[in-house]
PDB file of C-alpha atoms in Angstrom:
ATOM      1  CA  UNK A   1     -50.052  14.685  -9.813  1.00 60.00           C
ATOM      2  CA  UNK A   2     -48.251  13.808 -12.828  1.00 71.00           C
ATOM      3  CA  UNK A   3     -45.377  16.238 -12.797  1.00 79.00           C
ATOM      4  CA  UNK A   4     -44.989  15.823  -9.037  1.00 76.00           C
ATOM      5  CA  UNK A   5     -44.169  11.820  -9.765  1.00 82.00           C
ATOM      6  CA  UNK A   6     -41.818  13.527 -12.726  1.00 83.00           C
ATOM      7  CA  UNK A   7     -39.812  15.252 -10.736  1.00 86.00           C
ATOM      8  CA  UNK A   8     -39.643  12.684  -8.321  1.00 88.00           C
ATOM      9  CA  UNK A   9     -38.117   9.853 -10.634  1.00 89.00           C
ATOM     10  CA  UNK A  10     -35.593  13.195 -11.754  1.00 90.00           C
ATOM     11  CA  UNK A  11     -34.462  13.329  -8.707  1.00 90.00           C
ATOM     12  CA  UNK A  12     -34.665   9.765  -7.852  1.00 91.00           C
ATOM     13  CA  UNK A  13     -32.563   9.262 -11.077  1.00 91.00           C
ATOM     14  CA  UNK A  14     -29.986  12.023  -9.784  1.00 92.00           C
ATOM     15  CA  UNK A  15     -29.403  10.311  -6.347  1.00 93.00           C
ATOM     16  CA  UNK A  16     -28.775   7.395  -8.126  1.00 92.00           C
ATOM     17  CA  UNK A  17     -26.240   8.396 -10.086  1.00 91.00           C
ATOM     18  CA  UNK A  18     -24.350  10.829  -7.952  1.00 91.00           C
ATOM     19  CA  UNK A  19     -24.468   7.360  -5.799  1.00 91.00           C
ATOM     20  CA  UNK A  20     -22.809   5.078  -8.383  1.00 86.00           C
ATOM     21  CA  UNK A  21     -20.662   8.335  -9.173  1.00 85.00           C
ATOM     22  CA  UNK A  22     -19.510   8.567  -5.808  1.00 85.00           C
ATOM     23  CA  UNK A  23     -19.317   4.518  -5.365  1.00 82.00           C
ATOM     24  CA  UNK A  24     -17.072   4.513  -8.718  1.00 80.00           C
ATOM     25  CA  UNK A  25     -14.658   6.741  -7.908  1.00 80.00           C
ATOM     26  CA  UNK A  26     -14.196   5.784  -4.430  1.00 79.00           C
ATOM     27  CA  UNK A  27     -13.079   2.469  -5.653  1.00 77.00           C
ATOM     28  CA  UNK A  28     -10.706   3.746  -8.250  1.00 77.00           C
ATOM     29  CA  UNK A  29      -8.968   5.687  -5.383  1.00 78.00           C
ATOM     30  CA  UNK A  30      -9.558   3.002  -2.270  1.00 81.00           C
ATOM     31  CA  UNK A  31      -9.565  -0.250  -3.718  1.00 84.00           C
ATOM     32  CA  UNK A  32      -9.373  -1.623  -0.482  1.00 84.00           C
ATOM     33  CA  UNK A  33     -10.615   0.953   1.606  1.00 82.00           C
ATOM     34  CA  UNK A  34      -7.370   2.078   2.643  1.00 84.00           C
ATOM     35  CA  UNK A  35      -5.492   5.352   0.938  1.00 85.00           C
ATOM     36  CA  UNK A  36      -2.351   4.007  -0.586  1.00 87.00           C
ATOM     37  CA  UNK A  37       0.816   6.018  -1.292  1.00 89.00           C
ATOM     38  CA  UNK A  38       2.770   5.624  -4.092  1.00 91.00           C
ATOM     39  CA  UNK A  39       5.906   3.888  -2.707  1.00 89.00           C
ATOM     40  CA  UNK A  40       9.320   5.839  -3.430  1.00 84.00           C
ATOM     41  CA  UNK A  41      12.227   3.651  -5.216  1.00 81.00           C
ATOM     42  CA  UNK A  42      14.646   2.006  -2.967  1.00 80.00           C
ATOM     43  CA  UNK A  43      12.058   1.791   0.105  1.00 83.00           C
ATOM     44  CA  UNK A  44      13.071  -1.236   2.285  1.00 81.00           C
ATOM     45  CA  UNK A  45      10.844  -0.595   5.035  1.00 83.00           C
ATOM     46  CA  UNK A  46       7.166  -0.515   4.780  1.00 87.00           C
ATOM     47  CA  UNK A  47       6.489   1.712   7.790  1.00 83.00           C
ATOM     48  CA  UNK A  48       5.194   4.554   6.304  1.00 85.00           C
ATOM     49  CA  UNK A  49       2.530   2.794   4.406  1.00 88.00           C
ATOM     50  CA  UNK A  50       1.032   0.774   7.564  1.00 87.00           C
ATOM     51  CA  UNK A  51      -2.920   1.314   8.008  1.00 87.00           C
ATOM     52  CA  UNK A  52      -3.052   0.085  11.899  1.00 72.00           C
ATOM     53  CA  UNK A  53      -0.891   0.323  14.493  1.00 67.00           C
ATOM     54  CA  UNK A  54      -2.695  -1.390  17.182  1.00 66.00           C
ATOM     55  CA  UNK A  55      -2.573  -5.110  15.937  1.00 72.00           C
ATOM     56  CA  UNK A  56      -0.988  -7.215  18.179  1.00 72.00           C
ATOM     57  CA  UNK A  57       1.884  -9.021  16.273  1.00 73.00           C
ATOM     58  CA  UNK A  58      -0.060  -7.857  12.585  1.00 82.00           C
ATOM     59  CA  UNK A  59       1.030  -5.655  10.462  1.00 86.00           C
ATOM     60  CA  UNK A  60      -1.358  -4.271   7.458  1.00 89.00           C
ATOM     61  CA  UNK A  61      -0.046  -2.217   4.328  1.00 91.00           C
ATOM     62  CA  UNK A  62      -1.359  -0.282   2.108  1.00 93.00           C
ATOM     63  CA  UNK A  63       0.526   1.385  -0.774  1.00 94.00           C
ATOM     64  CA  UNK A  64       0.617   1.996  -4.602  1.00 94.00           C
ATOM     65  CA  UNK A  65       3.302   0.468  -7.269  1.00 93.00           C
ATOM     66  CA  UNK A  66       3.902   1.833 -10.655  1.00 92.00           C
ATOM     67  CA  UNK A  67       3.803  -1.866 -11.756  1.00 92.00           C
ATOM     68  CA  UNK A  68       0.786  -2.879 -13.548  1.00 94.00           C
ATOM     69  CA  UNK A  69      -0.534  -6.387 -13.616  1.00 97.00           C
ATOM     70  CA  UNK A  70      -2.119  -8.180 -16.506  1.00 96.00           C
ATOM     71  CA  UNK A  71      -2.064 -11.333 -15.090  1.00 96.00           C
ATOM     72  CA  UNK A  72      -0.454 -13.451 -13.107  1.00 97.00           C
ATOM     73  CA  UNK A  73       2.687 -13.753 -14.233  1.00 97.00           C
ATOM     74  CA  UNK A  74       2.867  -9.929 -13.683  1.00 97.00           C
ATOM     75  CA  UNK A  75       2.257 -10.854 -10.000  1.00 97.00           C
ATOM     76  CA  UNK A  76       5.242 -13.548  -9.889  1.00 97.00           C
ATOM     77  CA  UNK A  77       7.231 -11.075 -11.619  1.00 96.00           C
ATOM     78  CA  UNK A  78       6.474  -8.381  -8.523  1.00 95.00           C
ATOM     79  CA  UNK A  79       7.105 -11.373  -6.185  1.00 95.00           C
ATOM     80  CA  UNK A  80      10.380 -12.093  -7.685  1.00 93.00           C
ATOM     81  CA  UNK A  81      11.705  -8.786  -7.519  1.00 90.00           C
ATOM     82  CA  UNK A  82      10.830  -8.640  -4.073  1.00 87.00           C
ATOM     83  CA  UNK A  83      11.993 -11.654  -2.826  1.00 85.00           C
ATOM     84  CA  UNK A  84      13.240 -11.671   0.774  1.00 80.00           C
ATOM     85  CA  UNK A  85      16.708 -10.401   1.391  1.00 70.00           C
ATOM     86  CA  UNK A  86      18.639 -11.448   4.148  1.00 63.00           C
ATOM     87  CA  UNK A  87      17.690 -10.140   7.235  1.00 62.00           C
ATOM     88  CA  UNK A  88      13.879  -9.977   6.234  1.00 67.00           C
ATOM     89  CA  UNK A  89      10.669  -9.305   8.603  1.00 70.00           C
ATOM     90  CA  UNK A  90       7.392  -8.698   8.677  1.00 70.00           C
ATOM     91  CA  UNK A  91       8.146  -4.982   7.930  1.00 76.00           C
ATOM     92  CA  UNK A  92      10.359  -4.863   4.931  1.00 82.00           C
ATOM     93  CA  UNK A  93       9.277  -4.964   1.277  1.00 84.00           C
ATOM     94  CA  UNK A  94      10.799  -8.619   0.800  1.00 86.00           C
ATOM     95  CA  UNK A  95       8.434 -11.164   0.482  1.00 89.00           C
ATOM     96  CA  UNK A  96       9.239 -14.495   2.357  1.00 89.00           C
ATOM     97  CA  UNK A  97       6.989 -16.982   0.509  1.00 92.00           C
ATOM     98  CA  UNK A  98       8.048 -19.841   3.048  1.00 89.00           C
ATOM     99  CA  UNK A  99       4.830 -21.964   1.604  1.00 91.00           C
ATOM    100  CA  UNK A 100       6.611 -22.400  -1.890  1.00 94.00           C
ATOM    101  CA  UNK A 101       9.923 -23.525  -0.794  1.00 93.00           C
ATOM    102  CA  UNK A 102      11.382 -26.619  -1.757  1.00 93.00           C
ATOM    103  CA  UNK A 103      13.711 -28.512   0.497  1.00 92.00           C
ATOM    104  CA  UNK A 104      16.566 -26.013  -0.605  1.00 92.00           C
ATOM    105  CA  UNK A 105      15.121 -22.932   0.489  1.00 87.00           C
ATOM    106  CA  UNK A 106      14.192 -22.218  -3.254  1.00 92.00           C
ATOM    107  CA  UNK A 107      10.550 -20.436  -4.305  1.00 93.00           C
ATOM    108  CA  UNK A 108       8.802 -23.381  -6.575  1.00 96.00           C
ATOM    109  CA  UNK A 109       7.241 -20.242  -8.784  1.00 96.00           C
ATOM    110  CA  UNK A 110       4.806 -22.860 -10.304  1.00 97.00           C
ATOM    111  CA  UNK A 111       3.014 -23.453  -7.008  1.00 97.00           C
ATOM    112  CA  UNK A 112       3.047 -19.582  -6.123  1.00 97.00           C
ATOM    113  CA  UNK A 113       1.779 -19.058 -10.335  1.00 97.00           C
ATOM    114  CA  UNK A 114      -1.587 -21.709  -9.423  1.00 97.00           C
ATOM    115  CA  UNK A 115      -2.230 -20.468  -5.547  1.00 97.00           C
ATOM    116  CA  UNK A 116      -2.805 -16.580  -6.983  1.00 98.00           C
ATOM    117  CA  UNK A 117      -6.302 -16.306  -7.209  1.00 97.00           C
ATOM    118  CA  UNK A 118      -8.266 -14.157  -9.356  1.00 97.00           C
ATOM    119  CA  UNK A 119     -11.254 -12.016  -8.116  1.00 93.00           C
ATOM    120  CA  UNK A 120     -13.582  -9.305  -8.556  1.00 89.00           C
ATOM    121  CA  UNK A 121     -14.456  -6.133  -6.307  1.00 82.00           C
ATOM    122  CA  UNK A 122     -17.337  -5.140  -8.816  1.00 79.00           C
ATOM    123  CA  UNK A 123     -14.948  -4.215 -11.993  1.00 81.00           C
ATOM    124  CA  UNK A 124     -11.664  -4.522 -10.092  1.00 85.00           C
ATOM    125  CA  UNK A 125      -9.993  -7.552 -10.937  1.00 93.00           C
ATOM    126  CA  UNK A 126      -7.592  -8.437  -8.047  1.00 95.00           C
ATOM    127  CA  UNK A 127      -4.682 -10.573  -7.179  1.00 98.00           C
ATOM    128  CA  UNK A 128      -4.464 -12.423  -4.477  1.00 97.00           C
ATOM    129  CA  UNK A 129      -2.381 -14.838  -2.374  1.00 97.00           C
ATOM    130  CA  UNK A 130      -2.248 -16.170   0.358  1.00 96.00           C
ATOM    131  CA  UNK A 131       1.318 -17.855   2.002  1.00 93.00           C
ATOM    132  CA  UNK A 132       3.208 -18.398   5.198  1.00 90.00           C
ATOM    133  CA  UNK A 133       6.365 -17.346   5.704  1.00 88.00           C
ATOM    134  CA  UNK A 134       9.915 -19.776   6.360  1.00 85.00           C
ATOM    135  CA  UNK A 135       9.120 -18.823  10.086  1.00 81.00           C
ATOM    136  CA  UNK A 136       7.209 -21.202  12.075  1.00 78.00           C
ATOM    137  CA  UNK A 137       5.479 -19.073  14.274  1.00 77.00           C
ATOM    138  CA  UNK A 138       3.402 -17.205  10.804  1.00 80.00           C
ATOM    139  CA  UNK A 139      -0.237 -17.497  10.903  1.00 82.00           C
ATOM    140  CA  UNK A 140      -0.522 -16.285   7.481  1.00 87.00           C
ATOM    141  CA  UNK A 141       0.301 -13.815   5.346  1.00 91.00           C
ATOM    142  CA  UNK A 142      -1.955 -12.272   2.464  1.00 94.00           C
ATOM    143  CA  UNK A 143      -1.007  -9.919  -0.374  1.00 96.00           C
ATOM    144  CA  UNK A 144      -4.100  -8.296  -2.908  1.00 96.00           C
ATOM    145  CA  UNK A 145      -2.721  -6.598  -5.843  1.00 97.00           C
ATOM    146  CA  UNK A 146      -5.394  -4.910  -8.193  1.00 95.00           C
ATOM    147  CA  UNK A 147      -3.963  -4.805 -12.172  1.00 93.00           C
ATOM    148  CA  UNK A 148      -3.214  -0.786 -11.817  1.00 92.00           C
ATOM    149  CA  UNK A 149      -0.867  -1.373  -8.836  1.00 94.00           C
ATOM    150  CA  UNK A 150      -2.302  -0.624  -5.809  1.00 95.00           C
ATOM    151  CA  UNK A 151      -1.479  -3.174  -2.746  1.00 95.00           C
ATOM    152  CA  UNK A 152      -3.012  -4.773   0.320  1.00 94.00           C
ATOM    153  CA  UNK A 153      -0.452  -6.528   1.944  1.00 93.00           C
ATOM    154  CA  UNK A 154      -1.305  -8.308   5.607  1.00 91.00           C
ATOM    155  CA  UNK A 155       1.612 -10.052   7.610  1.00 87.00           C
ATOM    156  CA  UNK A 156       1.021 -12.085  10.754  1.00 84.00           C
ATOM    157  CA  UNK A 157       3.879 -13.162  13.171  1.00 73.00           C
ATOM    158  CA  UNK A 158       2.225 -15.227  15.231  1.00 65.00           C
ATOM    159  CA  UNK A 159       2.112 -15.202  18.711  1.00 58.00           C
TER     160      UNK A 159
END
């Protein structure tokens, strides 16, 4: 009876592991569930790196910078050299951060620096904010950023 419980906590001890294994590296690669693409230099459009197609008025990106992120000023440093260009929608790479504009269409980068929030997916520490854009119809817009670059980034039009 004794070896029989042996090589039953053995192989308990193997599932285990091969589960946090498998757990571990999933979340290296899929932070967010998602596969991300490393996005090429000069992109624009952020077509290629949509995860659904079929939401209404939503669009939800996934994709991989070779920016890493330390900490949040990494993030408004990302922002900034992303900023909206003229012309700028829910599917380019220019962030419209409508929410942190002052009465001169300027980004106020020290409200954007204390709305980034800081959290944990297990040992992942991500990035995230949450904005409108300078378009009244937005419900919301959401970008996570994890410190080795990879990026969920949900835009809402509205109705």
């Amino acid at each position: 009876m004794g070896e029989y419980m042996k090589k039953n906590k053995i192989i308990l001890l193997i599932i285990i592991l091969t589960v946090f294994i498998l757990t571990s590296v999933y979340i290296e690669i899929y932070p967010f569930g998602y596969p991300a693409k490393e996005i090429q230099e000069g992109v624009l459009r952020l077509g290629d790196y949509a995860v659904k197609e079929d939401i209404p008025n939503t669009s939800i990106y996934s994709y991989r910078v070779k920016d890493k992120f330390k900490d949040k000023s990494d993030v408004i440093n990302f922002l900034n050299k992303y900023k909206e260009i003229e012309n700028s929608d829910m599917y380019s790479l220019g962030f419209d951060l409508g929410s942190f504009k002052d009465n001169d269409g300027n980004v106020v980068w020290e409200d954007v620096y204390s709305s980034i929030k800081v959290e944990n997916k297990l040992w992942k520490k991500i990035y995230k904010l949450d904005y409108k854009t300078s378009h009244e119809e937005c419900n919301g817009n959401s970008i996570s950023i994890t410190k080795d670059g990879y990026i969920l980034d949900y835009r809402s039009s509205g109705k």
